[in-house]
C-alpha positions as a LaTeX table, in Angstrom:
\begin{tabular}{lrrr}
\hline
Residue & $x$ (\AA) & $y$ (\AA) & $z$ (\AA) \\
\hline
Unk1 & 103.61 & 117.39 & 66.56 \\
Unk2 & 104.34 & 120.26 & 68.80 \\
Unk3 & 103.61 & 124.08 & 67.29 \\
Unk4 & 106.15 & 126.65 & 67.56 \\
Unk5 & 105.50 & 130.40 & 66.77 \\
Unk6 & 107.91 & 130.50 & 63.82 \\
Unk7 & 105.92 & 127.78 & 62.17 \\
Unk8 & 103.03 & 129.93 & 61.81 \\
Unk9 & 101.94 & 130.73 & 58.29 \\
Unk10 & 102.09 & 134.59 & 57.00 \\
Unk11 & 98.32 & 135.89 & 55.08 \\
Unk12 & 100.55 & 134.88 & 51.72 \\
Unk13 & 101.77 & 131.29 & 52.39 \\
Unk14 & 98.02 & 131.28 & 53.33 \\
Unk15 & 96.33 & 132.15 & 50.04 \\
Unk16 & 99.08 & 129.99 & 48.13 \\
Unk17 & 97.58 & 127.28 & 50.23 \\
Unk18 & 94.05 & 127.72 & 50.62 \\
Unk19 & 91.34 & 127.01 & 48.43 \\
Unk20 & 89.13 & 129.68 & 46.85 \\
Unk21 & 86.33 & 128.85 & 49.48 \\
Unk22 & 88.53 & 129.09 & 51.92 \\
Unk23 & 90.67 & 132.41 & 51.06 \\
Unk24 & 86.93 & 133.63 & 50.83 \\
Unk25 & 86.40 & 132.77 & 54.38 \\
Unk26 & 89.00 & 134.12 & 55.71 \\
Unk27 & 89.05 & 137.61 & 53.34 \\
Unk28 & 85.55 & 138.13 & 55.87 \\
Unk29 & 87.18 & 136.33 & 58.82 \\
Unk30 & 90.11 & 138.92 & 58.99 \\
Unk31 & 87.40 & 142.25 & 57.39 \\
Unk32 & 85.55 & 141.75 & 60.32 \\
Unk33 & 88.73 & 141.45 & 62.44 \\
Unk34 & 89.85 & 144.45 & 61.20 \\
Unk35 & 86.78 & 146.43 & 61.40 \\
Unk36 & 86.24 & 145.67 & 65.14 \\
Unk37 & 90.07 & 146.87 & 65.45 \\
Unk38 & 88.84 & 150.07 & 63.87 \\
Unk39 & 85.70 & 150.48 & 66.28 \\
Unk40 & 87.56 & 149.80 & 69.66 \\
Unk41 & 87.08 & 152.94 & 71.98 \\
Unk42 & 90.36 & 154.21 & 72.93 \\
Unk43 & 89.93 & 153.68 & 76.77 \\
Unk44 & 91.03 & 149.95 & 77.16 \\
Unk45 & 88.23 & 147.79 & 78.35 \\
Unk46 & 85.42 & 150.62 & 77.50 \\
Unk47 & 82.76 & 149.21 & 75.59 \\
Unk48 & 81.74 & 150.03 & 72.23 \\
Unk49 & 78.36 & 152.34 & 73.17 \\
Unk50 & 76.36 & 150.26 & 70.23 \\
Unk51 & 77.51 & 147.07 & 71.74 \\
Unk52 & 76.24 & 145.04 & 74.39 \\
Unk53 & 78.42 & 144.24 & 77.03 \\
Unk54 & 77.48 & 140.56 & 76.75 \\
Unk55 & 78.15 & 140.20 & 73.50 \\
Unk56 & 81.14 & 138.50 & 71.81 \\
Unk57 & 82.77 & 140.31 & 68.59 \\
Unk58 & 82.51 & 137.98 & 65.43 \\
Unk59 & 85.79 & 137.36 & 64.79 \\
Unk60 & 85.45 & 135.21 & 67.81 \\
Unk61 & 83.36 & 133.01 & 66.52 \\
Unk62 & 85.49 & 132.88 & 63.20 \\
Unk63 & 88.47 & 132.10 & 65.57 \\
Unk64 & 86.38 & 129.18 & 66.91 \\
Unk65 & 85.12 & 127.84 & 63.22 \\
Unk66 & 88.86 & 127.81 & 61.89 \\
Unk67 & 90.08 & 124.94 & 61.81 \\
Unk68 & 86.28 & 123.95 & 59.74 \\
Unk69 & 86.81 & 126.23 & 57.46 \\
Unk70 & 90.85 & 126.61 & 56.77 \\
Unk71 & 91.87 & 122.71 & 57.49 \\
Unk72 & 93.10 & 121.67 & 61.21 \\
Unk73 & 97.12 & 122.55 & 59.35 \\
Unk74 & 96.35 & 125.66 & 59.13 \\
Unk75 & 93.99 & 126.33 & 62.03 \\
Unk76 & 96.34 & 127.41 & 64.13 \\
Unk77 & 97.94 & 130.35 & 61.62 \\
Unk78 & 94.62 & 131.52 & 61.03 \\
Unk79 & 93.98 & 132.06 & 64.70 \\
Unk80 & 96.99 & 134.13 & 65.10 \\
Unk81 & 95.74 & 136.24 & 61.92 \\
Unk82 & 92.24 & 137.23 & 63.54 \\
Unk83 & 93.86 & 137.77 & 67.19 \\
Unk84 & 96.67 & 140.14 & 65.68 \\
Unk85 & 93.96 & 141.60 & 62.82 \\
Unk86 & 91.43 & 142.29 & 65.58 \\
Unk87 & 94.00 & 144.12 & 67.65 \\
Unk88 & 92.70 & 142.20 & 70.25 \\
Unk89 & 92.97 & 143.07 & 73.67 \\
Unk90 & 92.86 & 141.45 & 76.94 \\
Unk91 & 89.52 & 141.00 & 77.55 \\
Unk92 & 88.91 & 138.85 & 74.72 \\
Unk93 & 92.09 & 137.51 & 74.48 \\
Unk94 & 91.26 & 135.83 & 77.84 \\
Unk95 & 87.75 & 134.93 & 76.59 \\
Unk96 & 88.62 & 132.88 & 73.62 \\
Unk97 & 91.40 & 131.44 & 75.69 \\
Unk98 & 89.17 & 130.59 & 78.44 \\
Unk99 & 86.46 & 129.23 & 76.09 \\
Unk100 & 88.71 & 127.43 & 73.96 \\
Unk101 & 89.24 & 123.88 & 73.07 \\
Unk102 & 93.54 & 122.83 & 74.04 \\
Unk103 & 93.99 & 123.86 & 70.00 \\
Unk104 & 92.23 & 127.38 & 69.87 \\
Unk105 & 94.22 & 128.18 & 73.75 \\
Unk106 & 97.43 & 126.87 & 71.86 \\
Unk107 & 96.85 & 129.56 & 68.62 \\
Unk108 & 96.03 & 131.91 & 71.93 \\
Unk109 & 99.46 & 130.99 & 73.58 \\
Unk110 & 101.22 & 131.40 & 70.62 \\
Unk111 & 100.51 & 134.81 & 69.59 \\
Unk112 & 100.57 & 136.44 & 72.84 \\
Unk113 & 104.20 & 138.41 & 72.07 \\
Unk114 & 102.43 & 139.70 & 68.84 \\
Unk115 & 100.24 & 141.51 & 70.85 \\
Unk116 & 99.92 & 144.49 & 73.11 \\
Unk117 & 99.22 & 143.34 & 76.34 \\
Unk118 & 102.37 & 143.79 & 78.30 \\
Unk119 & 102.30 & 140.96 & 80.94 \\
Unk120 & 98.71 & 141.42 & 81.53 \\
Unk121 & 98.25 & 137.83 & 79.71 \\
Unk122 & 100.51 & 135.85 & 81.95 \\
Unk123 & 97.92 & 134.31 & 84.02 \\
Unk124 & 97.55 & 132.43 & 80.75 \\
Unk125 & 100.80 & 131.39 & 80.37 \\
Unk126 & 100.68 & 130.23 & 84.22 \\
Unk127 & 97.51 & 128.53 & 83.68 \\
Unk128 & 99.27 & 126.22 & 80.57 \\
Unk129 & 102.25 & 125.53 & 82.57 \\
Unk130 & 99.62 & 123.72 & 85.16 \\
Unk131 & 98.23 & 121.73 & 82.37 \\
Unk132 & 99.80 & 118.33 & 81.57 \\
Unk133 & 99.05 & 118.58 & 77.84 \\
Unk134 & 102.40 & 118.67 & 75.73 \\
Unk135 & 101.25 & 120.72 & 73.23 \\
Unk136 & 100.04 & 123.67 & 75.74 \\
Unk137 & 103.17 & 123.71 & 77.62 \\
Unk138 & 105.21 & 124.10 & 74.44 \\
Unk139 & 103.17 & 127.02 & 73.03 \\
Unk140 & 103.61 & 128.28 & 76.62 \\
Unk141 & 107.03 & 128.44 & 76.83 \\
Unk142 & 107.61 & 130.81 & 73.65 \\
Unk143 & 108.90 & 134.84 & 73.31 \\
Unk144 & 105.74 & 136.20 & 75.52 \\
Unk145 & 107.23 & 133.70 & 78.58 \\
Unk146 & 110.81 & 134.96 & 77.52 \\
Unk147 & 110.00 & 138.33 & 77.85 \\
Unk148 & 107.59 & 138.48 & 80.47 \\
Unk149 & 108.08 & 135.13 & 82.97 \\
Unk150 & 110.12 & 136.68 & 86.42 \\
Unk151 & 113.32 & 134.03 & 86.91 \\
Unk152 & 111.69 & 131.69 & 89.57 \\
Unk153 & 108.38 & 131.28 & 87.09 \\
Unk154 & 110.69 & 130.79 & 83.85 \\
Unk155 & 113.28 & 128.65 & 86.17 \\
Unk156 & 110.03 & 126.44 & 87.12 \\
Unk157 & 108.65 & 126.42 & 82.94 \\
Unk158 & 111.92 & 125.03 & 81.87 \\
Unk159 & 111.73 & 121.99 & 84.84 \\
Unk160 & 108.01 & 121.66 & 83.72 \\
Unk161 & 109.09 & 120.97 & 79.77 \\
Unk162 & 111.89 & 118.17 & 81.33 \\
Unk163 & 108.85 & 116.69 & 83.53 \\
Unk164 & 106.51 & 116.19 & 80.28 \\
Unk165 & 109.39 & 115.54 & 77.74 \\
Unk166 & 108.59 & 118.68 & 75.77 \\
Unk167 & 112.04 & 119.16 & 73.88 \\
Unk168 & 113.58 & 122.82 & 75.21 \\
Unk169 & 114.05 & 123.47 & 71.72 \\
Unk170 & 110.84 & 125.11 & 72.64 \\
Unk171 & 111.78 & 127.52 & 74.95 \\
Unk172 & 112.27 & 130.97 & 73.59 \\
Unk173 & 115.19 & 133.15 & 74.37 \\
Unk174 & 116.81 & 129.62 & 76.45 \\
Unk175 & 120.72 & 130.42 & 76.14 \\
Unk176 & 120.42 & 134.00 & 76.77 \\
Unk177 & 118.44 & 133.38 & 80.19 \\
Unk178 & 120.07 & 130.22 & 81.40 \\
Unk179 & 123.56 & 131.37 & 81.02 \\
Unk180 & 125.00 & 131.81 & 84.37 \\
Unk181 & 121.83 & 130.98 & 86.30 \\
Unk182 & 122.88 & 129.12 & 89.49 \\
Unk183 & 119.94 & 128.72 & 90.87 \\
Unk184 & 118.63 & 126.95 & 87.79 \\
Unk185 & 122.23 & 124.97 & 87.72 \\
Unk186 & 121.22 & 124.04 & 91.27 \\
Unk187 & 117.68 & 123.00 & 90.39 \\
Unk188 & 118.74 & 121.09 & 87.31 \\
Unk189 & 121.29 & 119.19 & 89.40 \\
Unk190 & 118.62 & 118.25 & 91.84 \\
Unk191 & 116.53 & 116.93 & 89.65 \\
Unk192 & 119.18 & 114.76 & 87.86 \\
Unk193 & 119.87 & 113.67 & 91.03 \\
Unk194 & 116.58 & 112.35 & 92.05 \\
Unk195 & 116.48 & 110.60 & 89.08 \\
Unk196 & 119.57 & 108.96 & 89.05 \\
Unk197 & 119.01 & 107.58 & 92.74 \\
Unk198 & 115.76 & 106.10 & 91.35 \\
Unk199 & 116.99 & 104.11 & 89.02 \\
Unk200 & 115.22 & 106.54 & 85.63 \\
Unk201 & 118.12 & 107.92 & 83.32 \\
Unk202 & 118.19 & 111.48 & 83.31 \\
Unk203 & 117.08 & 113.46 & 80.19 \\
Unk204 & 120.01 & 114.41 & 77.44 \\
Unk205 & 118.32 & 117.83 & 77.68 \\
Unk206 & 118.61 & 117.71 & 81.10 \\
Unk207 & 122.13 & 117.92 & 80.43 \\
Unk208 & 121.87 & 120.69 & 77.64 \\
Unk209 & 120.08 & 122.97 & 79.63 \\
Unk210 & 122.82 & 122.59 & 82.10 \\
Unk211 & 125.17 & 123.25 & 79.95 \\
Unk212 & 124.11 & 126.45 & 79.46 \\
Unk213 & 124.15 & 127.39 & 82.90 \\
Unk214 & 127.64 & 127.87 & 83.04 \\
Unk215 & 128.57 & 131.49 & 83.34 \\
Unk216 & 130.31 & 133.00 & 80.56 \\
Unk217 & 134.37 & 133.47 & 80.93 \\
Unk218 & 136.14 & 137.29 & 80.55 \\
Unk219 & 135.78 & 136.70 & 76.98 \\
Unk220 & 132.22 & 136.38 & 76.90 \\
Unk221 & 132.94 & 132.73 & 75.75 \\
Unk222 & 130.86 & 129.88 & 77.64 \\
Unk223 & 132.80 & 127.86 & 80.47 \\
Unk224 & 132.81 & 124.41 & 80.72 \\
Unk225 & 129.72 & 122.50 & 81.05 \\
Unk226 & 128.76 & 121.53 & 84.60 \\
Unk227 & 128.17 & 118.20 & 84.47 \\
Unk228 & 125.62 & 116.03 & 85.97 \\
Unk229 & 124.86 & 113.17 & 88.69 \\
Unk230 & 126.72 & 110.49 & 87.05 \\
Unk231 & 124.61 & 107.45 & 87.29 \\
Unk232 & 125.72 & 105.12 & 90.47 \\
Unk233 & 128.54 & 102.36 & 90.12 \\
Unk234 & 126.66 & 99.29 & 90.18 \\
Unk235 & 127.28 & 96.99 & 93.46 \\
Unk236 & 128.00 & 93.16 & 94.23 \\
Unk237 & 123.97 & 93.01 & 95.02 \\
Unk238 & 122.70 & 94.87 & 91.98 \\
\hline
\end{tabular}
């Protein structure tokens, strides 16, 4: 089952949820969060004088143990808790990221727009849409891509989703920057193309996201769809 950031779980649904072990946990999960929030020099990057530089904070290692200590359901709201608790910035963002099993970079991915980073982070982003796991390129494609991807990148992350059959129910913000995109009409058609002439049907959201492509008429309405590569008549030989 593919994540989404408006599945994750607020600090409430969480305690309504959670055992009283668990709630315990994460009470001194997000404390610590918060208190390393609280310590953070003001100069980005700066380290704490008290702290060695080689040193990871502990929240880190709480975002690591969540899924142990909250359940694998909830793992990946919890995540999202210490990341936005801990204020965290780039550097560490990109550490747990980096150092993170495909379900602790998803929890990354998917509360990168809750964070202030700017598009500092989108080497991440870029580094999911390489990967061929589903569940990556989903959490990849969410408001920090919308806001932040340049149109070639984003053009390229909505082909990537048709490629691995992530639904582009996925992708964040998709009418508003597909509508009147030629050059993602053109791209779309392409690819519907290629597939038709070898034989593989070509995706029904193939066809939505083209759909959406159209430019908007003088009433701000949508035109007509553009339609795709019909599939070829069949012959005497076939």
């Amino acid at each position: 089952m593919l994540t989404s950031p408006d599945s994750l779980k607020s600090r409430k649904e969480l305690d309504a949820e959670l055992g009283g072990a668990a709630r315990a946990w994460l009470d001194e999960a997000l404390a610590e969060a918060a208190h390393n929030a609280a310590r953070a020099p003001a100069a980005s990057g700066t380290p704490h004088p008290e702290a060695s530089p080689y040193a990871s904070p502990s929240w880190e290692l709480r975002f690591a143990a969540a899924g142990r200590h909250c359940g694998q359901e909830n793992a990946d709201s919890v995540r999202s808790l210490l990341l936005v608790e801990a204020r965290a910035p780039l550097s560490s963002v990109t550490r747990v990221y980096e150092q993170g099993t495909a379900a602790e970079r998803r929890a990354v991915l998917l509360t990168l727009h809750l964070l202030d980073l700017g598009d500092t982070a989108l080497p991440l982003i870029e580094d999911a849409l390489r990967a061929n796991d589903t569940r990556l390129v989903a959490a990849a494609v969410g408001p920090y891509a919308a806001d932040h991807l340049d149109p070639h990148a984003w053009r390229h992350a909505v082909l990537k989703c048709l490629f691995t059959e992530v639904p582009v129910t996925a992708v964040a913000q998709l009418e508003g920057r597909a509508r009147g995109d030629a050059e993602l009409a053109r791209m779309l058609s392409d690819f519907a193309a290629e597939r038709t002439a070898a034989g593989r049907p070509v995706p029904e959201d193939l066809r939505t996201v083209l759909a959406l492509t159209a430019p908007a008429d003088e009433g701000g309405h949508p035109a007509g769809p553009t339609a795709a590569p019909a599939a070829p008549a069949p012959t005497e030989e076939s």
